[in-house]
Amino acid sequence: MNYSYIIIDDDQESVLKTKAIADSFSELDFVASADNYEDGLNLILEHTPQLVFLEIDPANTASNLSLALINELYRYLKVIPKIIITTAGKDLAFEAIKYEVFDYLLKPLKRIDVVKSVLKLNKSIVPKEIVSEQTLVVDAEPTVLARQEIPNQDHSLILCIKSYGDYRYIAARDICYFQADNNSTDIYLNTGEMITAFKTLKHFEGVLSFPFIRIHNSYIVNRNYISRIHSGNSVCYIKNSAVKLPFSKSYKVNIDLIISDFSNGNYLEI
């Protein structure tokens, strides 16, 4: 899943550094930047990004950048963007917590800190999307994919592959990986079975979120089925199988996200 973002910072050098780090993540799409309170507010209201990198202790006090911007957003928006504070000092961290900011990163920004924020972002978005059980209906004919909500106590995501009146239901948790095949996609299950859907891999990348992660032009993998990552050979191993999926340099940042996600869990490195 991709997230649009805006940078609000009075220091142009900091804007460029933040953007350089953020642009290394395929999930993050830059919209615009602003160097003062008023322009920043207007950008957020106009573009409604999912993410805002915000400086709250500016060098130029005339910019009026502060946590007050968050209060102003509540006057106009029902859904407030995730706010990531980017500033040089720790002294405003406690006050920022009271504003329920998503994260607080110290300058100069480190890439690993943004990695952790993106992982947190992926995890925070998933529960909101799966409020009730959802069925993704994928026609075998090349038509538009539809999303339907079905009231049920089971909150797992279901994919439905539909073909001429034949409805095939797949629990997303049973999918190991997706493989591109021209304008169709092969879906590989933990049973060893393969099912073809007439949608592109990019289409699935757009409608699925964590733990499904794009690692190659031809592959999306379910992070929960990765048993091993070999950086030297640029391959991921799939649990309980002999399958090895290649990952490309252009998606190396997503591999870093997966490695970091493993280390943030109940984890022991030996």
C-alpha positions as a Markdown table, in Angstrom:
| # | Residue | x | y | z |
|---|---|---|---|---|
| 1 | Met | 0.0 | 0.0 | 0.0 |
| 2 | Asn | 1.3 | 3.5 | -0.9 |
| 3 | Tyr | 1.1 | 6.6 | 1.3 |
| 4 | Ser | 1.3 | 10.1 | 0.1 |
| 5 | Tyr | 3.3 | 12.5 | 2.2 |
| 6 | Ile | 4.0 | 16.3 | 2.7 |
| 7 | Ile | 7.1 | 17.8 | 4.3 |
| 8 | Ile | 6.6 | 21.0 | 6.4 |
| 9 | Asp | 9.9 | 22.5 | 7.4 |
| 10 | Asp | 11.5 | 25.9 | 7.3 |
| 11 | Asp | 15.0 | 24.5 | 6.6 |
| 12 | Gln | 15.3 | 23.7 | 2.9 |
| 13 | Glu | 18.3 | 21.5 | 3.4 |
| 14 | Ser | 16.3 | 19.4 | 6.0 |
| 15 | Val | 13.5 | 19.2 | 3.4 |
| 16 | Leu | 15.8 | 17.7 | 0.8 |
| 17 | Lys | 17.3 | 15.3 | 3.3 |
| 18 | Thr | 13.9 | 14.1 | 4.5 |
| 19 | Lys | 12.7 | 13.7 | 0.9 |
| 20 | Ala | 15.9 | 11.8 | -0.1 |
| 21 | Ile | 15.3 | 9.2 | 2.7 |
| 22 | Ala | 11.5 | 9.0 | 2.1 |
| 23 | Asp | 12.0 | 8.6 | -1.6 |
| 24 | Ser | 14.0 | 5.4 | -1.0 |
| 25 | Phe | 10.7 | 3.7 | 0.1 |
| 26 | Ser | 8.4 | 2.5 | -2.6 |
| 27 | Glu | 5.5 | 2.9 | -0.3 |
| 28 | Leu | 6.0 | 6.7 | 0.1 |
| 29 | Asp | 4.8 | 9.1 | -2.6 |
| 30 | Phe | 5.9 | 12.8 | -2.3 |
| 31 | Val | 3.3 | 15.4 | -2.9 |
| 32 | Ala | 4.7 | 18.8 | -1.9 |
| 33 | Ser | 6.6 | 20.7 | 0.8 |
| 34 | Ala | 6.0 | 24.0 | 2.6 |
| 35 | Asp | 8.2 | 26.2 | 4.8 |
| 36 | Asn | 5.6 | 27.9 | 7.0 |
| 37 | Tyr | 2.4 | 27.3 | 9.0 |
| 38 | Glu | -0.1 | 28.8 | 6.5 |
| 39 | Asp | 1.3 | 27.1 | 3.4 |
| 40 | Gly | 1.6 | 23.8 | 5.2 |
| 41 | Leu | -2.0 | 23.9 | 6.4 |
| 42 | Asn | -3.3 | 24.8 | 2.9 |
| 43 | Leu | -1.2 | 21.9 | 1.3 |
| 44 | Ile | -2.7 | 19.4 | 3.8 |
| 45 | Leu | -6.3 | 20.6 | 3.2 |
| 46 | Glu | -5.8 | 20.6 | -0.5 |
| 47 | His | -4.1 | 17.2 | -1.0 |
| 48 | Thr | -5.2 | 15.3 | 2.2 |
| 49 | Pro | -2.0 | 13.2 | 2.4 |
| 50 | Gln | -1.8 | 10.2 | 4.7 |
| 51 | Leu | 1.5 | 11.3 | 6.2 |
| 52 | Val | 3.1 | 14.6 | 7.2 |
| 53 | Phe | 6.7 | 15.2 | 8.2 |
| 54 | Leu | 6.5 | 18.3 | 10.5 |
| 55 | Glu | 9.1 | 20.5 | 12.1 |
| 56 | Ile | 7.8 | 22.0 | 15.3 |
| 57 | Asp | 10.9 | 24.0 | 16.5 |
| 58 | Pro | 11.9 | 26.1 | 13.5 |
| 59 | Ala | 15.0 | 28.2 | 13.1 |
| 60 | Asn | 12.9 | 30.9 | 11.5 |
| 61 | Thr | 10.2 | 31.8 | 14.2 |
| 62 | Ala | 8.4 | 33.8 | 11.5 |
| 63 | Ser | 7.4 | 30.5 | 9.9 |
| 64 | Asn | 5.1 | 29.8 | 12.9 |
| 65 | Leu | 5.6 | 26.1 | 12.7 |
| 66 | Ser | 4.4 | 24.3 | 15.9 |
| 67 | Leu | 2.1 | 21.6 | 17.2 |
| 68 | Ala | -0.7 | 24.1 | 16.9 |
| 69 | Leu | -1.0 | 23.1 | 13.3 |
| 70 | Ile | -2.4 | 19.8 | 14.4 |
| 71 | Asn | -5.2 | 21.5 | 16.3 |
| 72 | Glu | -6.1 | 23.5 | 13.3 |
| 73 | Leu | -6.4 | 20.3 | 11.2 |
| 74 | Tyr | -9.2 | 19.1 | 13.5 |
| 75 | Arg | -11.3 | 22.1 | 12.5 |
| 76 | Tyr | -11.5 | 21.0 | 8.9 |
| 77 | Leu | -10.7 | 17.2 | 8.6 |
| 78 | Lys | -12.5 | 14.2 | 9.9 |
| 79 | Val | -9.4 | 12.0 | 9.3 |
| 80 | Ile | -6.1 | 13.6 | 10.4 |
| 81 | Pro | -2.9 | 12.5 | 8.6 |
| 82 | Lys | -0.3 | 10.6 | 10.5 |
| 83 | Ile | 2.0 | 13.2 | 11.8 |
| 84 | Ile | 5.7 | 12.4 | 12.1 |
| 85 | Ile | 7.6 | 15.1 | 14.0 |
| 86 | Thr | 11.1 | 15.8 | 12.7 |
| 87 | Thr | 13.1 | 18.1 | 14.9 |
| 88 | Ala | 16.6 | 18.5 | 16.5 |
| 89 | Gly | 15.7 | 18.4 | 20.2 |
| 90 | Lys | 14.0 | 16.0 | 22.5 |
| 91 | Asp | 12.5 | 18.7 | 24.8 |
| 92 | Leu | 9.1 | 18.8 | 22.9 |
| 93 | Ala | 8.6 | 15.1 | 22.8 |
| 94 | Phe | 6.3 | 14.9 | 25.8 |
| 95 | Glu | 4.1 | 17.7 | 24.5 |
| 96 | Ala | 4.0 | 16.0 | 21.1 |
| 97 | Ile | 2.7 | 12.8 | 22.7 |
| 98 | Lys | -0.3 | 14.8 | 24.1 |
| 99 | Tyr | -1.1 | 15.7 | 20.5 |
| 100 | Glu | -1.1 | 12.0 | 19.6 |
| 101 | Val | 1.6 | 12.3 | 16.9 |
| 102 | Phe | 2.4 | 9.1 | 15.1 |
| 103 | Asp | 6.2 | 9.3 | 15.6 |
| 104 | Tyr | 8.9 | 11.7 | 16.8 |
| 105 | Leu | 12.2 | 11.5 | 14.9 |
| 106 | Leu | 15.4 | 13.5 | 15.8 |
| 107 | Lys | 17.4 | 15.3 | 13.2 |
| 108 | Pro | 19.6 | 14.5 | 11.4 |
| 109 | Leu | 17.2 | 11.8 | 10.3 |
| 110 | Lys | 18.5 | 8.2 | 10.1 |
| 111 | Arg | 17.2 | 5.9 | 7.5 |
| 112 | Ile | 16.6 | 3.1 | 10.1 |
| 113 | Asp | 14.2 | 5.4 | 12.0 |
| 114 | Val | 12.1 | 6.0 | 8.9 |
| 115 | Val | 12.2 | 2.2 | 8.3 |
| 116 | Lys | 10.7 | 1.7 | 11.7 |
| 117 | Ser | 8.1 | 4.4 | 11.1 |
| 118 | Val | 7.0 | 2.8 | 7.8 |
| 119 | Leu | 6.7 | -0.6 | 9.5 |
| 120 | Lys | 4.5 | 1.0 | 12.3 |
| 121 | Leu | 2.5 | 2.7 | 9.6 |
| 122 | Asn | 1.8 | -0.6 | 7.8 |
| 123 | Lys | 0.7 | -2.2 | 11.0 |
| 124 | Ser | -1.5 | 0.7 | 12.0 |
| 125 | Ile | -3.3 | 0.8 | 8.7 |
| 126 | Val | -4.2 | -2.9 | 8.5 |
| 127 | Pro | -6.6 | -3.2 | 11.5 |
| 128 | Lys | -8.6 | -0.1 | 10.2 |
| 129 | Glu | -9.0 | -1.7 | 6.8 |
| 130 | Ile | -10.2 | -5.0 | 8.2 |
| 131 | Val | -13.0 | -3.6 | 10.3 |
| 132 | Ser | -15.2 | -6.5 | 9.2 |
| 133 | Glu | -14.4 | -9.5 | 7.0 |
| 134 | Gln | -13.8 | -8.3 | 3.5 |
| 135 | Thr | -14.0 | -10.2 | 0.2 |
| 136 | Leu | -11.9 | -9.1 | -2.7 |
| 137 | Val | -13.7 | -10.3 | -5.8 |
| 138 | Val | -11.3 | -10.9 | -8.7 |
| 139 | Asp | -13.0 | -11.8 | -12.0 |
| 140 | Ala | -11.2 | -14.2 | -14.3 |
| 141 | Glu | -12.3 | -11.9 | -17.1 |
| 142 | Pro | -10.3 | -8.6 | -17.1 |
| 143 | Thr | -12.9 | -6.4 | -15.3 |
| 144 | Val | -12.7 | -4.1 | -12.3 |
| 145 | Leu | -11.9 | -5.7 | -8.9 |
| 146 | Ala | -14.6 | -5.0 | -6.4 |
| 147 | Arg | -14.4 | -4.9 | -2.6 |
| 148 | Gln | -17.4 | -5.9 | -0.5 |
| 149 | Glu | -17.9 | -6.0 | 3.2 |
| 150 | Ile | -19.6 | -9.0 | 4.7 |
| 151 | Pro | -20.7 | -9.0 | 8.4 |
| 152 | Asn | -18.9 | -11.8 | 10.1 |
| 153 | Gln | -17.0 | -12.4 | 13.3 |
| 154 | Asp | -14.0 | -13.7 | 11.3 |
| 155 | His | -11.9 | -10.6 | 10.4 |
| 156 | Ser | -9.6 | -12.3 | 8.0 |
| 157 | Leu | -9.4 | -11.0 | 4.4 |
| 158 | Ile | -10.9 | -13.2 | 1.7 |
| 159 | Leu | -10.0 | -13.1 | -2.0 |
| 160 | Cys | -12.7 | -14.4 | -4.4 |
| 161 | Ile | -11.5 | -15.5 | -7.9 |
| 162 | Lys | -14.7 | -15.3 | -10.0 |
| 163 | Ser | -15.0 | -17.0 | -13.4 |
| 164 | Tyr | -18.2 | -17.3 | -15.3 |
| 165 | Gly | -20.4 | -18.0 | -12.2 |
| 166 | Asp | -17.6 | -20.0 | -10.5 |
| 167 | Tyr | -16.6 | -18.3 | -7.2 |
| 168 | Arg | -13.3 | -19.5 | -5.6 |
| 169 | Tyr | -12.7 | -18.2 | -2.1 |
| 170 | Ile | -9.1 | -17.9 | -0.7 |
| 171 | Ala | -8.1 | -16.8 | 2.8 |
| 172 | Ala | -5.4 | -14.2 | 2.3 |
| 173 | Arg | -3.5 | -15.7 | 5.2 |
| 174 | Asp | -3.1 | -18.9 | 3.1 |
| 175 | Ile | -1.3 | -17.1 | 0.3 |
| 176 | Cys | 2.4 | -17.5 | 0.2 |
| 177 | Tyr | 3.2 | -15.2 | -2.8 |
| 178 | Phe | 2.0 | -13.7 | -6.1 |
| 179 | Gln | 3.9 | -14.1 | -9.3 |
| 180 | Ala | 3.3 | -11.9 | -12.4 |
| 181 | Asp | 2.5 | -13.7 | -15.7 |
| 182 | Asn | 2.1 | -11.0 | -18.3 |
| 183 | Asn | -1.3 | -9.4 | -17.7 |
| 184 | Ser | -2.4 | -12.1 | -15.2 |
| 185 | Thr | -1.1 | -13.1 | -11.8 |
| 186 | Asp | -0.5 | -16.6 | -10.4 |
| 187 | Ile | -1.4 | -17.0 | -6.7 |
| 188 | Tyr | 0.5 | -19.6 | -4.8 |
| 189 | Leu | -1.0 | -21.1 | -1.6 |
| 190 | Asn | 0.5 | -22.8 | 1.4 |
| 191 | Thr | -1.0 | -26.1 | 0.1 |
| 192 | Gly | 1.2 | -25.9 | -3.0 |
| 193 | Glu | -1.8 | -25.1 | -5.2 |
| 194 | Met | -1.6 | -22.3 | -7.8 |
| 195 | Ile | -4.6 | -20.2 | -8.9 |
| 196 | Thr | -4.5 | -17.7 | -11.8 |
| 197 | Ala | -6.3 | -14.3 | -11.6 |
| 198 | Phe | -6.6 | -12.0 | -14.6 |
| 199 | Lys | -5.2 | -9.0 | -12.9 |
| 200 | Thr | -1.7 | -7.5 | -13.0 |
| 201 | Leu | 0.7 | -7.8 | -10.1 |
| 202 | Lys | 0.6 | -4.0 | -9.8 |
| 203 | His | -3.1 | -4.2 | -9.3 |
| 204 | Phe | -2.7 | -6.6 | -6.3 |
| 205 | Glu | 0.1 | -4.3 | -4.9 |
| 206 | Gly | -2.4 | -1.5 | -4.9 |
| 207 | Val | -5.2 | -3.3 | -3.1 |
| 208 | Leu | -3.2 | -5.4 | -0.6 |
| 209 | Ser | -1.2 | -4.1 | 2.4 |
| 210 | Phe | 1.1 | -5.6 | 5.0 |
| 211 | Pro | 2.1 | -8.4 | 5.3 |
| 212 | Phe | 2.1 | -8.5 | 1.5 |
| 213 | Ile | 5.2 | -6.8 | 0.2 |
| 214 | Arg | 6.5 | -6.3 | -3.3 |
| 215 | Ile | 10.1 | -7.5 | -3.6 |
| 216 | His | 10.6 | -7.8 | -7.4 |
| 217 | Asn | 8.9 | -6.7 | -10.6 |
| 218 | Ser | 7.5 | -10.3 | -10.7 |
| 219 | Tyr | 6.8 | -11.1 | -7.1 |
| 220 | Ile | 4.7 | -10.0 | -4.0 |
| 221 | Val | 5.5 | -12.1 | -1.0 |
| 222 | Asn | 3.6 | -12.7 | 2.2 |
| 223 | Arg | 6.1 | -11.8 | 4.9 |
| 224 | Asn | 4.7 | -14.4 | 7.2 |
| 225 | Tyr | 5.9 | -17.2 | 4.9 |
| 226 | Ile | 9.5 | -16.1 | 4.6 |
| 227 | Ser | 11.8 | -18.5 | 6.4 |
| 228 | Arg | 15.2 | -17.1 | 5.2 |
| 229 | Ile | 16.6 | -14.0 | 3.5 |
| 230 | His | 20.0 | -14.4 | 1.7 |
| 231 | Ser | 21.2 | -10.9 | 0.8 |
| 232 | Gly | 24.3 | -12.2 | -1.0 |
| 233 | Asn | 22.2 | -14.2 | -3.4 |
| 234 | Ser | 19.3 | -11.8 | -3.4 |
| 235 | Val | 16.7 | -14.4 | -2.6 |
| 236 | Cys | 13.9 | -15.1 | -0.1 |
| 237 | Tyr | 13.1 | -18.7 | 1.0 |
| 238 | Ile | 9.5 | -19.8 | 1.4 |
| 239 | Lys | 8.6 | -21.9 | 4.5 |
| 240 | Asn | 8.0 | -25.6 | 4.1 |
| 241 | Ser | 9.0 | -25.6 | 0.4 |
| 242 | Ala | 12.0 | -25.5 | -1.9 |
| 243 | Val | 10.8 | -22.2 | -3.4 |
| 244 | Lys | 13.3 | -19.3 | -3.6 |
| 245 | Leu | 12.0 | -15.9 | -4.7 |
| 246 | Pro | 14.5 | -13.4 | -6.1 |
| 247 | Phe | 14.4 | -9.8 | -4.9 |
| 248 | Ser | 15.7 | -6.9 | -7.0 |
| 249 | Lys | 17.8 | -3.8 | -6.0 |
| 250 | Ser | 14.9 | -1.5 | -6.7 |
| 251 | Tyr | 12.9 | -3.3 | -3.9 |
| 252 | Lys | 15.8 | -3.8 | -1.5 |
| 253 | Val | 14.2 | -1.2 | 0.8 |
| 254 | Asn | 11.2 | -3.5 | 1.2 |
| 255 | Ile | 13.6 | -6.4 | 2.2 |
| 256 | Asp | 15.1 | -4.1 | 4.8 |
| 257 | Leu | 11.6 | -3.5 | 6.1 |
| 258 | Ile | 11.0 | -7.2 | 6.4 |
| 259 | Ile | 14.3 | -7.8 | 8.2 |
| 260 | Ser | 13.5 | -4.9 | 10.6 |
| 261 | Asp | 10.0 | -6.2 | 11.2 |
| 262 | Phe | 11.3 | -9.6 | 12.2 |
| 263 | Ser | 13.8 | -8.0 | 14.6 |
| 264 | Asn | 11.0 | -5.9 | 16.2 |
| 265 | Gly | 9.1 | -9.1 | 17.2 |
| 266 | Asn | 9.8 | -11.8 | 19.8 |
| 267 | Tyr | 13.3 | -12.2 | 18.4 |
| 268 | Leu | 16.7 | -13.6 | 19.3 |
| 269 | Glu | 19.7 | -13.2 | 17.1 |
| 270 | Ile | 22.5 | -15.7 | 17.5 |
